[in-house]
Amino acid sequence: MAVRSGVAVDLGTVNTLVHLLGHGLVLEEPSAVAIHRTSGKVLAVGYAADRLAGREPAGVAVLHPLRDGVISDLTAATEMLRAFLRRARFRTSALRPRAVLCVPSGATGLEREALLAAAAFGHGRLDVRLVDEPVAAALSAGAEAGSAEGVFVLDVGGGTSEAAVVVGARIVAYRSLRLGGNAMDEAVGGAVRQAFGLRIGPKDAERLKIELGLTGGEHGSATVAGIDLASSSLREAAVGGELVAAALEHPVAAIVDAVSELLGEMPPDLAEEVLQSGVQLAGGGALLPGLAQRIEKQVGLGTVVVDDPLRAVVRGAARLLEESFEVLEKTA
Ligand SMILES: Nc1ncnc2c1ncn2[C@@H]1O[C@H](COP(=O)(O)OP(=O)(O)OP(=O)(O)O)[C@@H](O)[C@H]1O
Ligand SMILES: [Mg+2]
C-alpha cells in the first residue's frame, strides 16, 4: 500500500507545534530564528534562537517572524518553517503529501497567502489546507467535524485572542483581536517601569504575569531584577499582585468584552447548547490565573480551560489531518 505523508502545523506568534501524520506531536518550539545581521545566514531556530533573545551576541539578531498571529517577516518565517519541518523529519511521499496549517480567523487574504507561500517553499507538491484556529481548538475540545452542535471557543494566544462560535469544522461568528499574551507582558513591563522606575526584560514581565496573573498567585508578590531608570544601577523590586492585576486590566477587559459582544451577536438557535457547554478556553492565555473566573463572572457563562490549552490548536488540526482532511477547502 502506498503511504502518504502529512503534517499539521500551528505556526503561532510565540510557539510553533508540528504534528506528523501517523506519528503524533513531534515538535514544539518558540517561533524564533537567530540570523547573522550582515550575511542573513540562519544561525539557530526555535529554543536555541529564543534563548538568545535579549542577550544577542553582537552581529546577531533574533527575529520573531510572526506578529499578532500572522507572518510579518516572510523570509524569516519560511526559513523557520523549513528548519522545523526538517527537524521534525517531515518527508514527501509518493502520494501527494498533505498539510493542515492553522490561521487566525481574523487573518486577511494576503496574510493567508503569506502562510501558504511560507509552507510551499521547498515543498511545492503539498496539498495545503488552512483551518481557522478556533475551529481547531473546538475540535480538540471534543467537537466533531461533521457535527451540527454549536461550540463557543476563546483562544488567547501570544499575539491574538479569538472568540468564535464553531459548528462542526466551520465558524459561524467570530471576534478577533490582535492582542494576547505579548500585550499583557508589555502592560506589566510598563507598569513596573512606572511604579518602580525600573526597566525589566520581556521574559521577566512574562514571568510576573504567569506567577501573579489577575489573582496575585500563591504568594501575592514576586521579585524581579532590572535597571534603575534614574541611576542606571541594577536593583531588585518586590512587585505586588495588585500592580500586575491592574496592568492586565486593559487587555483582559478587551478580551472579555469581545466574548460579550459575540454572545450578543450569535444565532439564538445555538443559545441552549452554548449555555450547556459554556466557553471553551484555549491557548496559553487560558492559563492566566483568574482569567476563567473573570469571564464567568462578567459574561455569566461557565468557562472551562480545555485540556492542555497550549496544544489545543495543533491537536484539533491533527484530528483534521488524520480523520477528515476532505472537509477543509482546497487552496490553489
Ligand atoms: N501559565 C500561564 N499564564 C498566563 N499566560 C501564559 C501561561 N503560560 C503561557 N502563557 C502565555 O501564552 C502565550 C503563548 O500562548 P500560545 O502558544 O497559545 O500562543 P501562540 O499560539 O504562539 O500565539 P497566537 O495564537 O496568538 O499566534 C504567551 O504569551 C505566554 O506568556
Ligand atoms: Mg495560537
Tab-separated table of C-alpha atoms and ligand atoms in Angstrom:
chain	number	residue	atom	x	y	z
A	1	MET	CA	0.000	0.000	0.000
A	2	ALA	CA	1.302	3.426	-0.897
A	3	VAL	CA	1.869	5.574	2.159
A	4	ARG	CA	1.091	9.236	2.362
A	5	SER	CA	2.969	11.724	4.484
A	6	GLY	CA	1.184	14.604	6.157
A	7	VAL	CA	1.766	17.381	8.627
A	8	ALA	CA	-0.342	19.688	10.791
A	9	VAL	CA	1.302	22.950	11.866
A	10	ASP	CA	0.239	25.584	14.391
A	11	LEU	CA	2.543	28.448	13.488
A	12	GLY	CA	1.845	30.763	16.417
A	13	THR	CA	3.174	34.179	17.385
A	14	VAL	CA	5.009	32.665	20.352
A	15	ASN	CA	5.086	28.889	19.769
A	16	THR	CA	5.141	26.565	16.755
A	17	LEU	CA	3.846	22.999	17.046
A	18	VAL	CA	4.160	20.265	14.427
A	19	HIS	CA	2.204	17.011	14.250
A	20	LEU	CA	3.197	14.340	11.715
A	21	LEU	CA	0.574	12.052	10.203
A	22	GLY	CA	0.804	8.695	11.969
A	23	HIS	CA	3.497	9.886	14.407
A	24	GLY	CA	1.846	12.472	16.672
A	25	LEU	CA	3.239	15.708	18.082
A	26	VAL	CA	6.907	15.786	17.098
A	27	LEU	CA	7.975	19.403	17.608
A	28	GLU	CA	7.088	22.225	19.964
A	29	GLU	CA	9.411	25.227	19.920
A	30	PRO	CA	9.337	29.015	20.241
A	31	SER	CA	8.649	30.817	16.946
A	32	ALA	CA	12.078	32.408	16.762
A	33	VAL	CA	15.027	32.493	14.396
A	34	ALA	CA	18.508	33.890	15.011
A	35	ILE	CA	20.296	35.311	11.990
A	36	HIS	CA	23.667	36.803	11.229
A	37	ARG	CA	22.948	40.509	10.650
A	38	THR	CA	25.202	41.048	7.648
A	39	SER	CA	25.006	37.748	5.778
A	40	GLY	CA	21.414	36.914	6.766
A	41	LYS	CA	22.564	33.351	7.467
A	42	VAL	CA	20.313	31.401	9.853
A	43	LEU	CA	22.282	30.553	12.990
A	44	ALA	CA	19.574	28.944	15.126
A	45	VAL	CA	15.816	28.369	15.227
A	46	GLY	CA	13.300	27.600	17.979
A	47	TYR	CA	14.569	27.216	21.552
A	48	ALA	CA	18.177	27.845	20.593
A	49	ALA	CA	17.205	31.159	18.950
A	50	ASP	CA	14.739	32.258	21.634
A	51	ARG	CA	17.297	31.669	24.371
A	52	LEU	CA	19.434	34.368	22.740
A	53	ALA	CA	16.605	36.929	22.712
A	54	GLY	CA	17.551	39.924	24.870
A	55	ARG	CA	21.150	38.661	25.102
A	56	GLU	CA	22.178	38.505	21.439
A	57	PRO	CA	25.889	38.450	20.685
A	58	ALA	CA	26.978	41.460	18.565
A	59	GLY	CA	26.145	40.870	14.908
A	60	VAL	CA	23.276	38.506	15.678
A	61	ALA	CA	19.557	39.378	15.504
A	62	VAL	CA	16.785	37.244	16.992
A	63	LEU	CA	13.630	37.537	14.906
A	64	HIS	CA	10.124	36.521	15.801
A	65	PRO	CA	8.675	36.243	12.282
A	66	LEU	CA	5.033	36.388	13.386
A	67	ARG	CA	3.246	39.332	14.870
A	68	ASP	CA	-0.375	39.377	16.007
A	69	GLY	CA	-0.823	35.781	14.826
A	70	VAL	CA	0.254	36.389	11.237
A	71	ILE	CA	3.528	36.382	9.331
A	72	SER	CA	5.245	39.765	9.492
A	73	ASP	CA	8.589	38.630	8.028
A	74	LEU	CA	8.049	36.136	5.197
A	75	THR	CA	11.719	35.297	4.627
A	76	ALA	CA	12.351	34.547	8.292
A	77	ALA	CA	9.057	32.639	8.642
A	78	THR	CA	9.904	30.488	5.607
A	79	GLU	CA	13.391	29.721	6.903
A	80	MET	CA	11.998	28.875	10.320
A	81	LEU	CA	9.272	26.597	8.976
A	82	ARG	CA	11.696	24.792	6.681
A	83	ALA	CA	14.076	24.218	9.582
A	84	PHE	CA	11.247	22.948	11.815
A	85	LEU	CA	9.936	20.556	9.140
A	86	ARG	CA	13.457	19.234	8.602
A	87	ARG	CA	13.907	18.779	12.340
A	88	ALA	CA	10.517	17.037	12.545
A	89	ARG	CA	11.761	14.682	9.775
A	90	PHE	CA	8.860	15.534	7.521
A	91	ARG	CA	9.315	13.698	4.220
A	92	THR	CA	7.408	13.918	0.986
A	93	SER	CA	5.682	10.746	-0.208
A	94	ALA	CA	4.630	9.101	-3.499
A	95	LEU	CA	1.029	10.064	-2.744
A	96	ARG	CA	0.698	13.851	-2.635
A	97	PRO	CA	1.634	14.889	0.917
A	98	ARG	CA	-0.938	16.768	2.945
A	99	ALA	CA	-0.596	19.753	5.212
A	100	VAL	CA	-3.033	21.435	7.573
A	101	LEU	CA	-1.981	24.939	8.571
A	102	CYS	CA	-3.701	26.892	11.333
A	103	VAL	CA	-4.592	30.519	10.732
A	104	PRO	CA	-6.331	33.167	12.873
A	105	SER	CA	-9.941	33.784	11.811
A	106	GLY	CA	-9.143	37.466	11.533
A	107	ALA	CA	-6.269	36.944	9.043
A	108	THR	CA	-6.688	38.802	5.747
A	109	GLY	CA	-6.413	37.178	2.307
A	110	LEU	CA	-2.862	38.475	1.934
A	111	GLU	CA	-1.895	37.143	5.356
A	112	ARG	CA	-3.289	33.718	4.403
A	113	GLU	CA	-1.307	33.822	1.165
A	114	ALA	CA	1.884	34.596	3.075
A	115	LEU	CA	1.300	31.477	5.152
A	116	LEU	CA	0.756	29.356	2.040
A	117	ALA	CA	3.890	30.836	0.472
A	118	ALA	CA	5.972	30.019	3.566
A	119	ALA	CA	4.723	26.421	3.526
A	120	ALA	CA	5.081	25.879	-0.220
A	121	PHE	CA	8.715	26.852	-0.313
A	122	GLY	CA	10.712	23.674	-0.875
A	123	HIS	CA	7.565	21.530	-0.723
A	124	GLY	CA	5.835	22.541	-3.958
A	125	ARG	CA	3.693	19.404	-4.219
A	126	LEU	CA	1.973	19.757	-0.857
A	127	ASP	CA	-1.826	19.692	-0.745
A	128	VAL	CA	-2.170	22.514	1.782
A	129	ARG	CA	-5.421	23.319	3.584
A	130	LEU	CA	-5.994	26.133	6.052
A	131	VAL	CA	-8.029	25.780	9.205
A	132	ASP	CA	-9.234	28.619	11.398
A	133	GLU	CA	-7.589	28.333	14.807
A	134	PRO	CA	-10.871	28.444	16.783
A	135	VAL	CA	-12.178	25.525	14.686
A	136	ALA	CA	-9.089	23.512	15.563
A	137	ALA	CA	-9.461	24.488	19.227
A	138	ALA	CA	-13.123	23.363	19.198
A	139	LEU	CA	-12.207	20.011	17.636
A	140	SER	CA	-9.554	19.482	20.278
A	141	ALA	CA	-12.208	20.046	22.937
A	142	GLY	CA	-14.210	17.094	21.611
A	143	ALA	CA	-16.398	18.622	18.876
A	144	GLU	CA	-16.839	16.512	15.729
A	145	ALA	CA	-16.027	17.859	12.249
A	146	GLY	CA	-19.409	16.622	10.955
A	147	SER	CA	-21.496	17.716	13.933
A	148	ALA	CA	-24.236	20.383	13.890
A	149	GLU	CA	-23.665	21.315	17.523
A	150	GLY	CA	-22.510	24.837	18.368
A	151	VAL	CA	-19.359	25.320	20.472
A	152	PHE	CA	-18.184	28.657	21.915
A	153	VAL	CA	-14.387	28.913	21.913
A	154	LEU	CA	-11.969	31.546	23.186
A	155	ASP	CA	-8.318	31.119	22.130
A	156	VAL	CA	-5.981	33.529	23.916
A	157	GLY	CA	-2.561	33.223	22.284
A	158	GLY	CA	0.562	35.350	22.358
A	159	GLY	CA	-0.454	37.738	19.599
A	160	THR	CA	-4.171	37.177	19.036
A	161	SER	CA	-7.300	36.474	21.016
A	162	GLU	CA	-10.193	34.981	19.121
A	163	ALA	CA	-13.683	34.252	20.317
A	164	ALA	CA	-15.750	32.142	17.936
A	165	VAL	CA	-18.908	30.121	17.644
A	166	VAL	CA	-17.993	26.954	15.782
A	167	VAL	CA	-20.314	24.370	14.262
A	168	GLY	CA	-18.521	21.250	13.022
A	169	ALA	CA	-15.478	22.475	11.115
A	170	ARG	CA	-16.964	25.895	10.318
A	171	ILE	CA	-17.031	29.270	12.031
A	172	VAL	CA	-20.498	30.737	12.425
A	173	ALA	CA	-19.435	34.027	14.010
A	174	TYR	CA	-16.212	35.366	15.473
A	175	ARG	CA	-14.421	38.309	17.036
A	176	SER	CA	-10.691	38.576	16.511
A	177	LEU	CA	-8.381	40.864	18.483
A	178	ARG	CA	-4.772	41.484	17.591
A	179	LEU	CA	-3.677	41.294	21.188
A	180	GLY	CA	-2.832	38.485	23.566
A	181	GLY	CA	-0.107	37.388	25.958
A	182	ASN	CA	2.578	39.621	24.430
A	183	ALA	CA	0.430	42.716	25.001
A	184	MET	CA	-0.101	41.577	28.595
A	185	ASP	CA	3.686	41.273	29.062
A	186	GLU	CA	4.172	44.788	27.684
A	187	ALA	CA	1.497	46.157	30.010
A	188	VAL	CA	3.186	44.525	33.029
A	189	GLY	CA	6.626	45.806	31.958
A	190	GLY	CA	5.187	49.318	31.558
A	191	ALA	CA	3.545	49.236	34.995
A	192	VAL	CA	6.778	48.143	36.716
A	193	ARG	CA	8.648	50.882	34.911
A	194	GLN	CA	6.173	53.486	36.060
A	195	ALA	CA	5.714	52.313	39.643
A	196	PHE	CA	9.332	51.434	40.456
A	197	GLY	CA	11.332	53.412	37.874
A	198	LEU	CA	12.744	50.056	36.832
A	199	ARG	CA	13.281	48.725	33.317
A	200	ILE	CA	12.770	44.938	33.149
A	201	GLY	CA	13.127	42.500	30.248
A	202	PRO	CA	10.143	40.946	28.437
A	203	LYS	CA	10.844	37.496	29.849
A	204	ASP	CA	10.682	38.846	33.406
A	205	ALA	CA	7.454	40.693	32.602
A	206	GLU	CA	6.035	37.397	31.290
A	207	ARG	CA	7.102	35.603	34.472
A	208	LEU	CA	5.329	38.205	36.644
A	209	LYS	CA	2.192	37.761	34.527
A	210	ILE	CA	2.297	33.955	34.825
A	211	GLU	CA	3.069	33.942	38.558
A	212	LEU	CA	0.681	36.686	39.678
A	213	GLY	CA	-1.974	36.943	36.952
A	214	LEU	CA	-5.262	38.532	37.984
A	215	THR	CA	-5.296	36.900	41.409
A	216	GLY	CA	-1.849	37.600	42.882
A	217	GLY	CA	-0.964	33.896	42.563
A	218	GLU	CA	0.157	31.798	45.501
A	219	HIS	CA	2.402	34.356	47.165
A	220	GLY	CA	0.750	37.686	46.293
A	221	SER	CA	4.021	39.205	45.081
A	222	ALA	CA	7.181	38.309	43.165
A	223	THR	CA	10.713	39.667	42.932
A	224	VAL	CA	12.161	40.984	39.714
A	225	ALA	CA	15.528	42.499	38.751
A	226	GLY	CA	16.106	45.314	36.294
A	227	ILE	CA	17.853	48.585	35.567
A	228	ASP	CA	17.040	51.692	37.600
A	229	LEU	CA	15.977	54.388	35.153
A	230	ALA	CA	17.307	57.307	37.198
A	231	SER	CA	20.658	55.962	38.394
A	232	SER	CA	21.351	53.317	35.701
A	233	SER	CA	22.182	50.920	38.537
A	234	LEU	CA	20.912	47.358	38.832
A	235	ARG	CA	18.420	46.508	41.541
A	236	GLU	CA	15.530	44.290	42.549
A	237	ALA	CA	11.927	45.119	43.353
A	238	ALA	CA	9.125	43.162	45.016
A	239	VAL	CA	6.130	43.530	42.725
A	240	GLY	CA	2.687	43.147	44.278
A	241	GLY	CA	-0.186	41.256	42.726
A	242	GLU	CA	-2.438	44.355	42.619
A	243	LEU	CA	0.007	46.179	40.353
A	244	VAL	CA	0.098	43.281	37.894
A	245	ALA	CA	-3.669	42.775	38.009
A	246	ALA	CA	-4.211	46.497	37.322
A	247	ALA	CA	-1.773	46.390	34.394
A	248	LEU	CA	-3.539	43.340	32.934
A	249	GLU	CA	-6.927	45.008	33.224
A	250	HIS	CA	-6.832	46.741	29.857
A	251	PRO	CA	-6.003	43.713	27.643
A	252	VAL	CA	-8.162	41.380	29.734
A	253	ALA	CA	-11.158	43.741	29.566
A	254	ALA	CA	-10.783	43.936	25.776
A	255	ILE	CA	-10.808	40.121	25.547
A	256	VAL	CA	-13.790	39.678	27.861
A	257	ASP	CA	-15.676	42.434	26.012
A	258	ALA	CA	-15.115	40.558	22.736
A	259	VAL	CA	-16.707	37.480	24.325
A	260	SER	CA	-19.724	39.524	25.478
A	261	GLU	CA	-20.147	41.151	22.096
A	262	LEU	CA	-20.009	37.843	20.270
A	263	LEU	CA	-22.583	36.337	22.629
A	264	GLY	CA	-24.879	39.211	21.731
A	265	GLU	CA	-24.486	38.515	18.017
A	266	MET	CA	-24.543	34.747	17.795
A	267	PRO	CA	-27.513	32.876	16.310
A	268	PRO	CA	-30.118	32.445	19.084
A	269	ASP	CA	-30.781	28.870	17.935
A	270	LEU	CA	-27.400	27.930	19.392
A	271	ALA	CA	-28.069	29.587	22.771
A	272	GLU	CA	-29.219	26.457	24.557
A	273	GLU	CA	-26.226	24.305	23.660
A	274	VAL	CA	-23.739	27.100	24.388
A	275	LEU	CA	-25.420	27.668	27.769
A	276	GLN	CA	-24.919	23.964	28.474
A	277	SER	CA	-21.306	23.661	27.330
A	278	GLY	CA	-20.076	27.177	28.239
A	279	VAL	CA	-16.916	28.889	26.991
A	280	GLN	CA	-14.073	26.554	25.995
A	281	LEU	CA	-10.890	28.442	26.845
A	282	ALA	CA	-7.744	27.531	24.855
A	283	GLY	CA	-4.264	28.930	24.109
A	284	GLY	CA	-1.505	29.792	26.581
A	285	GLY	CA	-3.523	32.732	27.901
A	286	ALA	CA	-6.141	30.276	29.183
A	287	LEU	CA	-3.656	29.545	31.996
A	288	LEU	CA	-3.589	33.153	33.219
A	289	PRO	CA	-4.501	32.908	36.924
A	290	GLY	CA	-8.058	34.211	37.316
A	291	LEU	CA	-8.998	34.599	33.634
A	292	ALA	CA	-11.597	31.796	33.515
A	293	GLN	CA	-13.243	33.080	36.717
A	294	ARG	CA	-13.247	36.628	35.351
A	295	ILE	CA	-15.047	35.517	32.173
A	296	GLU	CA	-17.592	33.501	34.158
A	297	LYS	CA	-18.321	36.452	36.384
A	298	GLN	CA	-18.597	39.046	33.653
A	299	VAL	CA	-20.489	37.112	30.961
A	300	GLY	CA	-22.365	34.731	33.242
A	301	LEU	CA	-21.388	31.600	31.358
A	302	GLY	CA	-19.494	28.578	32.659
A	303	THR	CA	-15.898	28.709	31.430
A	304	VAL	CA	-13.652	25.672	31.184
A	305	VAL	CA	-9.973	25.582	30.316
A	306	VAL	CA	-9.601	22.862	27.688
A	307	ASP	CA	-7.219	20.005	28.334
A	308	ASP	CA	-3.600	21.069	27.653
A	309	PRO	CA	-4.577	24.510	26.244
A	310	LEU	CA	-1.180	25.347	24.682
A	311	ARG	CA	-1.514	22.291	22.423
A	312	ALA	CA	-5.243	22.529	21.718
A	313	VAL	CA	-4.995	24.114	18.271
A	314	VAL	CA	-2.429	21.654	16.937
A	315	ARG	CA	-4.419	18.748	18.409
A	316	GLY	CA	-7.536	19.840	16.526
A	317	ALA	CA	-5.558	20.371	13.317
A	318	ALA	CA	-4.075	16.892	13.753
A	319	ARG	CA	-7.567	15.413	14.016
A	320	LEU	CA	-8.489	17.056	10.725
A	321	LEU	CA	-5.308	15.722	9.100
A	322	GLU	CA	-5.849	12.203	10.414
A	323	GLU	CA	-9.645	11.892	10.206
A	324	SER	CA	-11.331	14.421	7.943
A	325	PHE	CA	-8.928	16.276	5.664
A	326	GLU	CA	-11.584	16.469	2.913
A	327	VAL	CA	-13.829	18.797	4.895
A	328	LEU	CA	-11.212	21.542	4.549
A	329	GLU	CA	-11.376	23.734	1.461
A	330	LYS	CA	-8.730	23.252	-1.224
A	331	THR	CA	-6.209	26.035	-1.724
A	332	ALA	CA	-4.725	26.828	-5.133
B	1	LIG	N1	0.523	29.931	32.915
B	1	LIG	C1	0.353	30.962	32.070
B	1	LIG	N2	-0.325	32.053	32.457
B	1	LIG	C2	-0.507	33.098	31.623
B	1	LIG	N3	-0.051	33.128	30.367
B	1	LIG	C3	0.615	32.054	29.923
B	1	LIG	C4	0.853	30.920	30.732
B	1	LIG	N4	1.548	30.006	30.004
B	1	LIG	C5	1.766	30.569	28.808
B	1	LIG	N5	1.211	31.788	28.747
B	1	LIG	C6	1.228	32.753	27.632
B	1	LIG	O1	0.651	32.166	26.491
B	1	LIG	C7	1.188	32.796	25.334
B	1	LIG	C8	1.543	31.748	24.320
B	1	LIG	O2	0.390	31.020	24.039
B	1	LIG	P1	0.208	30.232	22.676
B	1	LIG	O3	1.339	29.279	22.478
B	1	LIG	O4	-1.166	29.680	22.677
B	1	LIG	O5	0.335	31.430	21.635
B	1	LIG	P2	0.570	31.337	20.073
B	1	LIG	O6	-0.290	30.258	19.517
B	1	LIG	O7	2.027	31.237	19.791
B	1	LIG	O8	0.073	32.776	19.612
B	1	LIG	P3	-1.099	33.183	18.603
B	1	LIG	O9	-2.122	32.096	18.608
B	1	LIG	O10	-1.614	34.474	19.130
B	1	LIG	O11	-0.421	33.341	17.288
B	1	LIG	C9	2.391	33.608	25.795
B	1	LIG	O12	2.056	34.992	25.800
B	1	LIG	C10	2.636	33.114	27.207
B	1	LIG	O13	3.170	34.107	28.058
B	2	MG	MG	-2.202	30.155	18.829
